[in-house]
Amino acid sequence: MDGMPRSFSRRSFVFGISALAGGLVAVGPLEAACARGVRAAPVAEAHQPEITVWVVIEEDDTTTIRVARSEMGQGAFTALPMLVADDLDCDWARVQAEYASPTENLARGRPWGDMVTAGSLAVRSSQLYLRTAGAQARAMLVAEAAARWRVSPDECTTADSIVSHARSGRTLRYGKLASAAAKRPIPKDVRLKHPEEWKIIGKPLPRLEARDKIFGQPIYALDVQIPDMLYATVSACPTLGGQVVSFDARQALGMPGVRHVVTVEKNAVAVVADSWWQARRALSTVVVTWDHGPGQHLTTDSLRQMFASSLDADDAAIDLKLGDIDAALRNAAMVIKADYEVPYLAHTTMEPQTCTAHVTDDSAEVWAPTQNGEGTLRTIARALGMDPLKVTVHKCHLGGGFGRRGLAQDWARQAVLISRAIGKPVKMVWTREEDVRHDVYRPFVVARQSAGFDRNGRLIAWKVRLCGSSNLFFFARDRLQGGHDLEMLGAFRKDDMLYDVPNFEAGYVMRNTTIPVGFWRGVNHSQNCFFRESFVDELAHSAGKDPYLFRRQLYEHCPRSRAVLDEAAKRSNWGRASTGHFQGLAIVECYNTVCAHVVELSVTDAGHLQIHRIVCVIDPVYVVNPHLVKIQLESAVAYGLIAALKGQITVQNGQVDQSNFHDYPALRMNEMPKVETYLLPSGDRYSQQWGGVGEPGLPPLAPAITNAIFAATGVRIRSLPILNHKLTA
């Protein structure tokens, strides 16, 4: 870091990061790195006293709104401040955001609540307290102005960071009131704006961090640079669940720039060097003896056989059960049965797993691309056996999350353990090969479904059995219920299985292996919606009914889902596709949101599949920023397309076959179809709870595609990816 003042301490230096170092102050020449709307100011050292823990207002009316969730491309760094700003009545042009510090959150009794960003909860679980925070700060500013004017607060109005008293014509700007207002008690009961009063919520405002991204400012964890920092990369046992027995690093230690070779968590070897490329080259020369462990004989075929043979096991956990399913199937006039399967999937975030750490005898400081800031802090404290209050976590923007950086914190543990082992600050970065071969995968799941019709063609029974490994078993065993993971039944549970079927039963058989599974975009709905919506299409075909009208009939008592379904049919011109084009439909209810997709595609005589158009309709109850919702739906389509078409992680001898984008591909630009998005917010007509957006846009995509393929070819695809099937027109 040539040219850096030597008097800077590590803790007072910003390291050129904007928006991610909550707890650091931009100093001197590095202030330019902090663009408008993105700050790195510390909670404890704000220029002005905080009005509430969420709001700091400077004398020039600059309003800093703190964000407890993580920004990983979905727009939380803009949407969450919008919720505060609207009830605050501040000037949006003067708003900037900063991360709330996980360390400060812990030290101050968690005033920012949990810091988890997963399960589409950023907006839906934060909206009430964030809008309240804005209203509380506004009330305090109004109270201060009213006291100075000796008038009733009820006589005052606010807009664009100004308090006005219409009768006298007097005004005061927020910046002139903030310091004194901050000393006032925070009111407990405040009135929140009604939707018709919103001025900011519902507007397609530009993202606060957009300028930094456009100009390539260092806002990601991969950008972090700190004094005396070394670089590390790791190689874990190629057999999942295996460990290091010994290693020979003599050749690596003789290579230029290489400083250390150490074991990490018993299952990996790390090389530390002056540059990452030096570490990467040296790692390939380290000779490791591995204990491949109990998973060394696992293969995709053996896993499939184990899961499929367990579908009829008697230890299934039953969640939703209506009527007498066995009697209804036994007496049905027609019974339809089908087995389905989805493979393991990797996350392949654009930014591979990384973390920068500096561990000393009595403290630890990390720069982390985390979906759970407080979870990272506690993970590090446990790994080091250290008081959590001695751990400082600086949150970075994420180059993709998709569930990989939430409960799974292996990257954070590795970084701090390497730093402690070598006694130096270190930036740990995985190779893409390591990222693909040592992910926490979306589970490999098989499903068996049976359904029965009565003599009048009415669906009277539906039975579901799933088998695969449990996310909760690996990462959140406290959420198991009686040892069972009922969350694995997403899309078949009470709140998200809304089809009207008098006899229904859904059960899950848990079978865990050494292959780690975790949360992937859409979580369990991502595979279960494929099972459910594909089977519904089969039932419609068997009953001789249009798939849209068949679903519509099943939604007779669910007006919200029916409204989304109808809108999707209307917007897609359902049943009137162009000549040679065919349509498929799917819908999901999850995270208090309803989302439907209609896919229009064609299949040539040679079996070439082309997706021409995807229509997405979503009802998340309320929409904070329409632009952010639309790009999240487009993102879900892009991410879900490659999973449906080509994505699969296969296993031989306990080792993952895939390693990089040549055999686990990403979507190419020419493969992205036209995507039309339509927002259908229902307000509080059906629910007082807000919905999420990031997850629901993905689950309906795969079944909508395969249902359209059936319409085009008569081929029913019951296993993914589509790549494994031969298509003919």
XYZ file of C-alpha atoms in Angstrom:
729
model
C 0.000 0.000 0.000
C 2.514 2.581 -1.186
C 1.793 6.157 -0.209
C -0.363 5.267 2.781
C 0.362 7.387 5.882
C 2.293 5.226 8.324
C 0.464 6.740 11.268
C -2.802 5.007 10.310
C -3.704 2.165 12.607
C -5.306 -0.906 11.108
C -8.574 -0.199 12.930
C -8.827 3.420 11.767
C -8.045 2.665 8.116
C -10.886 2.223 5.674
C -9.018 0.018 3.209
C -10.781 1.684 0.318
C -14.083 -0.063 0.946
C -17.371 1.781 0.607
C -20.615 0.607 2.167
C -19.158 -2.463 3.740
C -17.026 -1.524 6.693
C -19.734 -0.538 9.181
C -17.500 0.473 12.075
C -14.842 2.335 10.048
C -14.492 5.989 9.074
C -13.389 7.177 5.641
C -10.278 9.273 6.187
C -8.260 11.644 4.041
C -7.635 10.711 0.409
C -9.743 7.568 0.649
C -12.966 9.510 1.147
C -13.428 9.396 -2.614
C -14.104 5.672 -2.304
C -17.323 6.396 -0.431
C -19.797 7.385 -3.104
C -23.124 9.091 -2.438
C -25.584 6.716 -0.879
C -22.936 4.341 0.443
C -21.060 5.043 3.665
C -18.685 3.302 5.988
C -19.242 5.429 9.069
C -19.044 3.721 12.478
C -22.110 3.430 14.639
C -20.290 4.763 17.663
C -18.640 7.749 15.938
C -21.331 9.326 13.766
C -20.900 13.068 13.239
C -24.346 13.696 14.719
C -26.023 11.804 17.552
C -28.293 9.124 16.199
C -31.959 9.999 16.384
C -32.808 6.314 16.563
C -30.421 3.430 15.987
C -31.590 3.455 12.371
C -31.258 7.159 11.550
C -28.476 9.745 11.715
C -29.052 13.204 10.206
C -26.199 15.616 9.520
C -26.462 19.396 9.701
C -26.641 19.577 5.893
C -29.681 17.236 5.954
C -27.678 14.237 4.791
C -29.647 11.308 6.185
C -27.853 8.064 6.896
C -30.109 5.061 7.219
C -28.615 1.894 8.625
C -29.174 -1.484 7.046
C -29.059 -4.678 9.110
C -29.597 -7.047 6.172
C -27.091 -7.837 3.423
C -26.864 -6.508 -0.110
C -26.119 -9.341 -2.519
C -27.567 -7.910 -5.690
C -31.228 -8.061 -4.710
C -31.520 -4.368 -3.768
C -31.880 -4.527 0.014
C -29.441 -1.629 0.390
C -32.031 0.555 -1.349
C -35.390 -1.032 -0.502
C -34.845 -1.046 3.261
C -33.840 2.645 3.472
C -36.928 3.445 1.371
C -39.106 1.948 4.111
C -37.527 4.209 6.735
C -37.397 7.292 4.521
C -41.066 7.309 3.610
C -42.352 7.551 7.169
C -39.461 9.857 8.035
C -40.540 12.252 5.263
C -36.926 12.970 4.423
C -35.406 14.206 1.172
C -34.497 11.001 -0.709
C -31.826 12.864 -2.705
C -29.901 13.269 0.556
C -30.247 9.671 1.755
C -27.285 7.344 2.063
C -26.999 3.907 3.601
C -24.531 2.107 5.805
C -24.424 -1.319 7.365
C -25.223 -1.647 11.026
C -22.251 -3.242 12.733
C -22.776 -6.853 13.928
C -20.372 -6.183 16.784
C -22.258 -3.071 17.853
C -25.511 -4.987 17.552
C -24.286 -7.595 19.995
C -22.704 -5.075 22.370
C -25.824 -2.899 22.498
C -28.306 -5.689 23.123
C -29.264 -6.341 19.477
C -31.177 -3.118 18.729
C -31.008 -3.978 15.013
C -32.502 -7.418 15.577
C -31.308 -10.389 13.566
C -29.085 -9.750 10.559
C -30.140 -12.730 8.467
C -30.763 -12.162 4.776
C -32.380 -15.336 3.503
C -35.787 -16.781 2.813
C -36.969 -13.545 1.164
C -37.259 -11.923 4.573
C -35.303 -8.665 4.135
C -38.385 -6.574 3.377
C -41.190 -8.776 4.654
C -39.752 -9.236 8.147
C -38.253 -5.739 8.487
C -40.931 -3.486 7.029
C -42.907 -2.882 10.218
C -40.033 -1.919 12.489
C -38.271 0.068 9.769
C -41.351 2.125 8.951
C -41.844 2.584 12.695
C -38.238 3.779 13.031
C -38.845 6.386 10.364
C -42.068 7.545 12.001
C -40.388 7.723 15.418
C -37.534 9.871 14.113
C -40.004 12.135 12.328
C -42.046 12.542 15.534
C -38.920 13.522 17.461
C -37.956 16.116 14.853
C -41.489 17.539 14.836
C -41.565 17.643 18.638
C -38.337 19.638 18.691
C -39.566 22.120 16.082
C -42.918 22.517 17.829
C -41.198 23.175 21.151
C -39.061 25.913 19.605
C -42.116 27.531 18.042
C -44.276 26.881 21.114
C -47.002 25.273 19.050
C -48.675 21.889 19.083
C -46.915 19.169 17.091
C -50.298 18.494 15.468
C -50.018 21.881 13.752
C -46.759 20.893 12.043
C -46.251 19.069 8.760
C -43.198 17.491 7.176
C -41.858 16.944 3.680
C -38.427 16.618 2.071
C -36.534 16.950 5.388
C -38.393 20.125 6.397
C -40.773 20.718 9.298
C -43.340 23.419 8.499
C -45.872 25.419 10.509
C -48.419 26.602 7.990
C -50.167 29.157 10.235
C -46.978 31.156 10.876
C -45.160 30.226 7.693
C -42.112 29.069 9.655
C -39.908 26.152 8.586
C -36.932 24.294 10.005
C -34.761 21.804 8.208
C -34.105 18.400 9.767
C -30.371 19.068 9.929
C -30.936 22.044 12.235
C -33.179 20.002 14.515
C -31.412 16.651 14.566
C -28.894 17.172 17.362
C -31.500 18.403 19.834
C -34.170 15.970 18.611
C -31.833 13.066 19.310
C -31.990 13.893 23.026
C -35.750 13.475 23.138
C -37.341 10.216 24.249
C -38.243 7.854 21.422
C -42.041 7.645 21.237
C -43.457 4.147 21.460
C -46.741 4.730 19.677
C -46.530 6.438 16.316
C -48.883 6.520 13.365
C -47.581 4.874 10.220
C -48.565 6.149 6.809
C -51.313 4.381 4.939
C -50.360 3.066 1.493
C -52.204 5.910 -0.247
C -49.936 8.381 1.592
C -46.646 6.814 0.493
C -44.339 9.095 -1.462
C -41.239 6.890 -1.685
C -42.488 3.331 -1.228
C -43.766 2.041 -4.545
C -41.486 4.233 -6.658
C -38.792 2.786 -9.009
C -36.004 4.780 -7.373
C -32.383 4.198 -8.443
C -30.227 1.971 -6.274
C -28.055 3.671 -3.688
C -25.047 1.485 -4.479
C -25.456 1.633 -8.265
C -22.843 4.328 -8.843
C -20.173 2.381 -6.986
C -20.910 -0.688 -9.077
C -20.912 1.238 -12.344
C -17.568 2.855 -11.612
C -15.987 -0.279 -10.176
C -15.533 1.013 -6.663
C -14.155 -1.500 -4.158
C -17.320 -2.613 -2.415
C -16.954 -6.410 -2.406
C -15.013 -8.704 -0.109
C -12.653 -9.582 -2.942
C -11.667 -5.894 -3.064
C -10.397 -5.723 0.524
C -6.776 -4.695 1.000
C -5.170 -4.226 4.430
C -1.559 -3.618 5.502
C 0.755 -6.646 5.751
C -1.914 -8.879 4.248
C -1.002 -12.260 2.780
C -3.112 -14.414 0.460
C -4.375 -17.937 0.961
C -6.192 -20.571 -1.014
C -7.320 -23.981 0.129
C -7.846 -27.536 -1.044
C -10.201 -29.767 0.922
C -10.388 -33.528 0.737
C -11.779 -34.417 -2.707
C -14.045 -36.978 -1.039
C -16.787 -35.123 0.784
C -16.509 -35.908 4.471
C -12.826 -36.940 4.277
C -9.861 -35.583 6.244
C -6.158 -34.795 5.960
C -3.790 -37.505 7.202
C -0.512 -35.801 6.284
C 1.024 -33.605 3.608
C 4.392 -32.929 1.999
C 4.862 -29.230 1.224
C 8.596 -29.137 0.577
C 8.252 -28.193 -3.083
C 5.594 -25.578 -2.381
C 7.654 -23.912 0.343
C 10.534 -23.505 -2.084
C 8.446 -21.585 -4.605
C 8.569 -17.762 -4.876
C 6.404 -15.852 -2.398
C 5.190 -18.886 -0.480
C 5.194 -18.335 3.300
C 3.179 -21.113 4.933
C 1.369 -24.378 4.337
C -1.108 -25.352 7.070
C -4.019 -27.697 7.670
C -7.444 -26.154 8.214
C -10.273 -27.818 10.159
C -8.679 -31.261 9.645
C -10.150 -31.597 6.160
C -8.200 -29.063 4.095
C -4.734 -27.749 3.324
C -4.048 -24.035 2.832
C -1.103 -22.354 1.126
C -0.306 -18.770 2.143
C 1.795 -16.529 -0.094
C 2.554 -12.937 -1.037
C 0.005 -13.120 -3.858
C -3.006 -15.294 -4.510
C -1.607 -16.628 -7.774
C 1.585 -17.719 -6.013
C -0.528 -19.529 -3.424
C -2.653 -21.122 -6.149
C 0.346 -22.422 -8.106
C 2.047 -23.752 -4.994
C -1.069 -25.542 -3.799
C -0.979 -27.849 -6.819
C 2.460 -29.110 -5.724
C 1.435 -30.061 -2.170
C 1.221 -33.851 -1.855
C -1.591 -34.752 0.527
C -2.483 -38.118 1.997
C -6.227 -38.230 2.568
C -8.501 -40.325 4.747
C -11.447 -40.501 2.367
C -13.852 -41.421 5.127
C -17.225 -43.162 5.051
C -18.484 -41.398 1.931
C -15.870 -42.754 -0.450
C -18.215 -45.326 -1.990
C -21.125 -42.973 -2.655
C -22.249 -42.508 -6.250
C -25.178 -40.768 -7.861
C -26.650 -44.153 -8.730
C -26.286 -45.529 -5.214
C -27.826 -42.379 -3.756
C -30.740 -42.596 -6.168
C -31.320 -46.208 -5.212
C -31.173 -45.429 -1.488
C -33.568 -42.471 -1.722
C -36.024 -44.223 -4.047
C -36.128 -47.378 -1.912
C -36.926 -45.218 1.136
C -40.035 -43.622 -0.339
C -42.199 -46.374 1.120
C -40.406 -46.419 4.483
C -42.503 -46.166 7.632
C -40.464 -43.343 9.208
C -41.868 -40.560 7.033
C -42.623 -37.299 8.820
C -46.190 -36.281 7.954
C -47.014 -32.588 7.872
C -50.259 -31.706 6.118
C -52.913 -34.431 6.301
C -56.539 -34.067 5.205
C -59.195 -36.772 5.166
C -58.427 -40.484 4.712
C -55.915 -40.578 1.889
C -55.504 -44.354 1.660
C -59.241 -45.028 1.559
C -59.763 -42.275 -1.015
C -57.068 -43.711 -3.308
C -58.389 -47.216 -2.824
C -61.886 -46.195 -3.864
C -60.931 -43.782 -6.650
C -62.289 -44.387 -10.143
C -58.913 -43.431 -11.663
C -55.490 -43.298 -9.987
C -52.429 -41.504 -11.434
C -48.929 -42.231 -10.126
C -45.549 -40.714 -10.989
C -42.018 -40.543 -9.586
C -39.875 -37.417 -9.917
C -36.245 -36.524 -9.262
C -33.975 -33.476 -9.036
C -30.160 -33.535 -8.730
C -27.766 -31.806 -6.382
C -27.144 -28.204 -7.462
C -24.246 -25.877 -6.698
C -24.571 -22.157 -5.965
C -21.727 -20.856 -8.186
C -21.883 -17.315 -6.860
C -20.007 -14.875 -9.113
C -17.660 -14.170 -6.220
C -16.109 -17.451 -5.024
C -15.944 -18.077 -1.281
C -13.674 -15.500 0.311
C -12.984 -13.734 3.577
C -10.241 -11.449 4.905
C -9.228 -11.957 8.521
C -6.779 -10.577 11.054
C -6.578 -12.572 14.266
C -4.440 -11.617 17.264
C -4.160 -13.150 20.709
C -7.108 -11.165 22.029
C -9.178 -10.068 19.026
C -10.352 -10.949 15.555
C -11.356 -8.681 12.711
C -12.874 -9.929 9.470
C -14.246 -8.505 6.233
C -16.999 -10.826 5.169
C -19.465 -11.260 2.275
C -22.058 -12.626 4.643
C -25.804 -13.156 4.501
C -25.816 -13.225 8.294
C -23.471 -10.742 9.947
C -24.170 -11.807 13.500
C -23.996 -15.462 12.483
C -20.528 -14.833 11.055
C -19.479 -13.127 14.274
C -20.649 -16.002 16.458
C -19.162 -18.612 14.128
C -15.775 -16.925 14.350
C -15.984 -16.592 18.122
C -16.715 -20.322 18.452
C -13.961 -21.303 16.025
C -11.394 -19.267 17.962
C -12.780 -19.877 21.461
C -13.004 -16.107 21.824
C -15.414 -13.720 23.507
C -17.853 -12.620 20.751
C -17.426 -9.006 21.848
C -13.778 -9.235 20.809
C -14.749 -10.113 17.240
C -15.341 -7.340 14.718
C -17.196 -8.185 11.509
C -17.210 -5.681 8.656
C -19.984 -6.576 6.243
C -19.205 -6.426 2.535
C -21.553 -6.425 -0.410
C -21.841 -9.950 -1.789
C -21.069 -11.020 -5.310
C -24.049 -13.348 -5.080
C -25.435 -15.255 -2.134
C -28.324 -17.576 -3.064
C -28.123 -19.158 0.411
C -24.432 -20.130 0.211
C -23.263 -17.507 2.709
C -25.994 -17.747 5.324
C -25.882 -20.628 7.776
C -22.915 -22.162 5.938
C -19.928 -20.228 7.311
C -17.060 -22.542 6.330
C -15.327 -19.733 4.445
C -15.288 -17.522 7.570
C -13.952 -20.277 9.822
C -11.190 -21.115 7.362
C -10.042 -17.511 7.057
C -9.730 -16.880 10.792
C -8.075 -20.224 11.474
C -5.478 -19.579 8.778
C -4.825 -16.074 10.112
C -4.402 -17.388 13.644
C -2.083 -20.150 12.473
C 0.298 -17.782 10.642
C -0.061 -14.745 12.917
C -0.772 -12.402 10.010
C -3.788 -10.855 8.287
C -4.828 -13.003 5.352
C -7.251 -12.854 2.460
C -8.549 -16.348 1.757
C -10.035 -16.968 -1.704
C -11.234 -20.308 -3.054
C -10.668 -21.380 -6.617
C -13.776 -21.934 -8.704
C -12.963 -25.656 -8.648
C -12.969 -25.648 -4.860
C -16.204 -23.673 -4.888
C -17.993 -26.218 -7.097
C -16.557 -29.361 -5.505
C -17.055 -28.284 -1.887
C -20.346 -26.481 -1.935
C -23.301 -27.122 0.354
C -25.579 -28.325 -2.407
C -29.264 -28.070 -3.021
C -30.417 -31.571 -2.055
C -30.785 -34.491 -4.410
C -34.482 -35.328 -3.834
C -36.852 -37.954 -5.186
C -40.635 -37.761 -5.018
C -43.492 -40.209 -5.430
C -46.994 -38.867 -6.009
C -50.356 -40.599 -6.319
C -53.686 -38.968 -7.060
C -57.233 -40.214 -7.485
C -60.320 -38.977 -9.340
C -63.925 -39.878 -8.651
C -66.374 -41.017 -11.358
C -67.254 -37.387 -12.126
C -63.652 -36.489 -12.903
C -63.164 -34.591 -9.643
C -59.750 -34.739 -7.948
C -60.423 -36.324 -4.553
C -57.047 -37.577 -3.325
C -53.358 -36.674 -3.536
C -50.485 -38.344 -1.689
C -46.866 -37.144 -1.691
C -43.683 -38.776 -0.425
C -40.276 -37.124 -0.624
C -36.840 -38.492 0.242
C -33.441 -36.820 0.359
C -31.023 -35.185 2.764
C -32.055 -32.396 5.118
C -30.743 -28.818 5.068
C -31.683 -28.405 8.701
C -29.816 -31.541 9.750
C -26.584 -30.028 8.454
C -27.019 -26.414 9.554
C -29.970 -25.815 11.889
C -30.836 -28.889 13.916
C -32.642 -26.734 16.451
C -35.357 -26.265 13.806
C -36.009 -30.005 13.494
C -39.334 -31.015 15.005
C -39.063 -34.282 16.886
C -36.005 -35.075 14.802
C -37.889 -34.400 11.555
C -37.372 -31.671 8.964
C -40.879 -30.579 8.051
C -39.475 -27.601 6.138
C -38.413 -30.058 3.434
C -42.102 -30.256 2.511
C -42.295 -26.641 1.302
C -44.979 -26.252 -1.428
C -46.895 -29.125 0.200
C -47.506 -27.539 3.621
C -50.573 -25.817 5.022
C -49.546 -22.280 4.068
C -48.325 -23.079 0.562
C -50.429 -26.005 -0.640
C -53.659 -24.184 -1.417
C -55.209 -26.449 -4.018
C -58.602 -27.667 -2.863
C -58.248 -31.462 -2.468
C -60.415 -33.162 0.192
C -57.947 -36.000 0.896
C -54.292 -35.034 0.994
C -51.121 -36.209 2.706
C -47.496 -35.088 2.361
C -44.584 -36.840 4.045
C -40.790 -36.648 4.034
C -38.293 -39.438 4.660
C -34.952 -38.039 5.837
C -31.809 -39.830 4.657
C -28.552 -37.970 5.341
C -25.131 -38.759 3.892
C -21.641 -37.256 3.982
C -22.581 -34.952 1.117
C -23.431 -31.577 2.689
C -26.677 -29.942 1.609
C -27.835 -26.423 2.313
C -30.110 -23.596 1.349
C -30.359 -22.738 -2.345
C -32.471 -20.054 -3.969
C -36.113 -20.922 -3.422
C -34.997 -23.457 -0.791
C -37.287 -26.494 -0.701
C -39.859 -24.870 -2.958
C -37.302 -24.932 -5.773
C -37.531 -28.718 -6.090
C -40.984 -29.306 -4.621
C -42.703 -26.845 -6.944
C -41.247 -28.857 -9.829
C -42.747 -32.020 -8.343
C -46.091 -30.421 -7.554
C -46.717 -28.351 -10.660
C -45.504 -31.034 -13.051
C -47.854 -33.533 -11.425
C -50.768 -31.081 -11.543
C -50.168 -30.841 -15.272
C -50.252 -34.632 -15.520
C -53.525 -34.668 -13.607
C -55.041 -32.037 -15.898
C -53.997 -34.033 -18.964
C -55.369 -37.265 -17.483
C -58.670 -35.530 -16.728
C -58.809 -34.119 -20.249
C -58.786 -30.537 -18.977
C -56.840 -27.400 -19.847
C -53.955 -27.002 -17.306
C -54.925 -23.407 -16.549
C -58.624 -24.119 -16.088
C -57.861 -27.254 -14.075
C -55.770 -25.225 -11.619
C -58.330 -22.457 -11.548
C -60.990 -24.900 -10.410
C -58.717 -26.131 -7.613
C -58.330 -22.512 -6.436
C -62.048 -22.011 -5.921
C -61.497 -21.004 -2.284
C -58.210 -19.149 -2.840
C -58.945 -15.835 -4.578
C -55.408 -14.473 -4.288
C -53.774 -17.393 -6.101
C -56.593 -17.461 -8.619
C -56.055 -13.760 -9.356
C -52.350 -14.328 -10.084
C -53.175 -17.369 -12.209
C -55.756 -15.410 -14.196
C -53.344 -12.530 -14.742
C -50.646 -14.892 -15.986
C -53.095 -16.484 -18.428
C -54.252 -13.068 -19.620
C -50.775 -11.571 -20.054
C -49.450 -14.641 -21.872
C -52.453 -15.002 -24.184
C -52.845 -18.496 -22.805
C -54.001 -20.962 -25.421
C -53.229 -18.597 -28.291
C -49.490 -19.051 -28.804
C -47.892 -18.430 -32.176
C -47.850 -21.291 -34.682
C -45.221 -23.826 -33.656
C -44.986 -22.394 -30.146
C -46.283 -24.163 -27.036
C -47.041 -22.982 -23.520
C -46.548 -24.327 -20.027
C -47.789 -22.947 -16.736
C -46.779 -23.223 -13.077
C -47.579 -21.342 -9.876
C -46.255 -21.283 -6.330
C -47.247 -19.839 -2.974
C -44.257 -19.227 -0.717
C -42.894 -16.555 1.629
C -46.390 -15.047 1.690
C -46.101 -14.357 -2.035
C -47.844 -15.872 -5.034
C -45.899 -16.155 -8.289
C -46.860 -17.710 -11.620
C -44.840 -18.301 -14.808
C -45.997 -19.056 -18.315
C -43.258 -20.300 -20.649
C -43.598 -20.212 -24.427
C -41.182 -22.408 -26.382
C -40.638 -24.472 -29.485
C -38.897 -27.764 -30.237
C -37.496 -28.392 -33.699
C -37.626 -31.698 -35.574
C -34.004 -32.184 -34.562
C -34.906 -31.775 -30.892
C -33.527 -28.243 -30.413
C -35.327 -26.442 -27.600
C -35.785 -22.679 -27.782
C -37.527 -20.663 -25.098
C -39.054 -17.584 -26.695
C -40.899 -15.852 -23.900
C -41.478 -16.088 -20.167
C -44.321 -14.226 -18.496
C -43.965 -13.709 -14.739
C -46.751 -12.472 -12.482
C -46.141 -11.873 -8.785
C -48.205 -10.720 -5.816
C -45.911 -9.892 -2.879
C -48.764 -8.009 -1.113
C -46.882 -4.686 -1.363
C -44.126 -3.511 -3.694
C -41.439 -1.252 -2.230
C -39.518 -0.635 -5.458
C -40.996 -1.961 -8.724
C -37.658 -1.828 -10.498
C -36.022 -4.027 -7.854
C -38.864 -6.538 -7.999
C -38.644 -6.818 -11.768
C -34.889 -7.348 -11.813
C -35.194 -9.962 -9.083
C -37.706 -11.859 -11.188
C -35.399 -11.633 -14.191
C -32.535 -12.810 -12.005
C -34.614 -15.753 -10.780
C -35.361 -16.697 -14.374
C -31.689 -16.552 -15.364
C -30.610 -18.573 -12.319
C -33.453 -21.050 -12.614
C -33.065 -21.553 -16.361
C -29.586 -22.976 -16.207
C -30.598 -25.231 -13.306
C -33.592 -26.576 -15.219
C -31.812 -26.941 -18.537
C -28.299 -28.079 -17.610
C -27.545 -27.921 -13.888
C -26.495 -31.080 -12.075
C -23.890 -32.141 -9.563
C -23.068 -35.836 -9.865
C -20.945 -37.970 -7.571
C -18.530 -40.851 -8.093
C -16.635 -42.467 -5.192
C -17.794 -39.707 -2.890
C -16.299 -37.017 -5.119
C -18.066 -34.370 -7.192
C -17.563 -34.801 -10.929
C -18.031 -31.153 -11.879
C -15.397 -28.485 -11.284
C -15.954 -25.260 -13.232
C -18.199 -23.552 -15.748
C -17.155 -25.893 -18.562
C -19.064 -28.754 -16.903
C -21.346 -26.798 -14.559
C -22.344 -24.020 -16.948
C -23.719 -20.563 -16.347
C -26.375 -19.059 -18.587
C -25.031 -17.410 -21.735
C -26.446 -14.126 -22.987
C -27.886 -15.705 -26.128
C -29.745 -18.257 -23.990
C -31.708 -15.627 -22.065
C -35.259 -15.354 -23.425
C -37.580 -12.387 -23.342
C -38.948 -11.967 -19.827
C -42.116 -10.007 -19.114
C -42.850 -9.182 -15.483
C -46.196 -8.044 -14.100
C -46.719 -6.913 -10.522
C -50.086 -7.618 -8.946
C -49.817 -6.381 -5.344
C -52.975 -7.200 -3.446
C -52.368 -4.836 -0.530
C -54.016 -6.127 2.594
C -57.069 -7.582 0.877
C -55.998 -11.111 1.773
C -53.156 -10.709 4.250
C -51.661 -8.196 6.657
C -48.257 -9.799 6.204
C -45.944 -8.544 3.497
C -44.454 -11.015 1.043
C -40.948 -11.701 -0.192
C -39.569 -11.445 -3.711
C -36.075 -12.930 -4.039
C -37.069 -16.591 -3.689
C -40.589 -16.991 -5.193
C -39.594 -16.101 -8.756
C -37.552 -19.276 -9.242
C -39.664 -22.322 -8.220
C -42.349 -22.114 -10.957
C -39.829 -21.880 -13.794
C -38.687 -25.502 -14.207
C -42.203 -27.009 -14.184
C -43.481 -24.303 -16.540
C -40.718 -25.277 -18.980
C -41.283 -29.024 -18.728
C -45.040 -28.567 -18.981
C -44.507 -26.573 -22.172
C -42.192 -29.297 -23.472
C -44.955 -31.833 -22.897
C -47.360 -29.632 -24.850
C -44.829 -29.455 -27.674
C -43.652 -33.077 -27.747
C -45.886 -35.297 -25.633
C -42.782 -36.170 -23.603
C -43.310 -35.897 -19.849
C -40.045 -34.896 -18.151
C -39.972 -36.115 -14.553
C -36.296 -35.603 -13.783
C -33.953 -32.668 -14.202
C -31.936 -31.361 -15.909
C -33.648 -31.300 -19.291
C -30.242 -31.860 -20.883
C -30.511 -35.546 -19.942
C -33.608 -36.050 -22.104
C -33.846 -36.431 -25.841
C -36.535 -34.206 -27.291
C -38.372 -34.597 -30.575
C -41.038 -32.350 -31.994
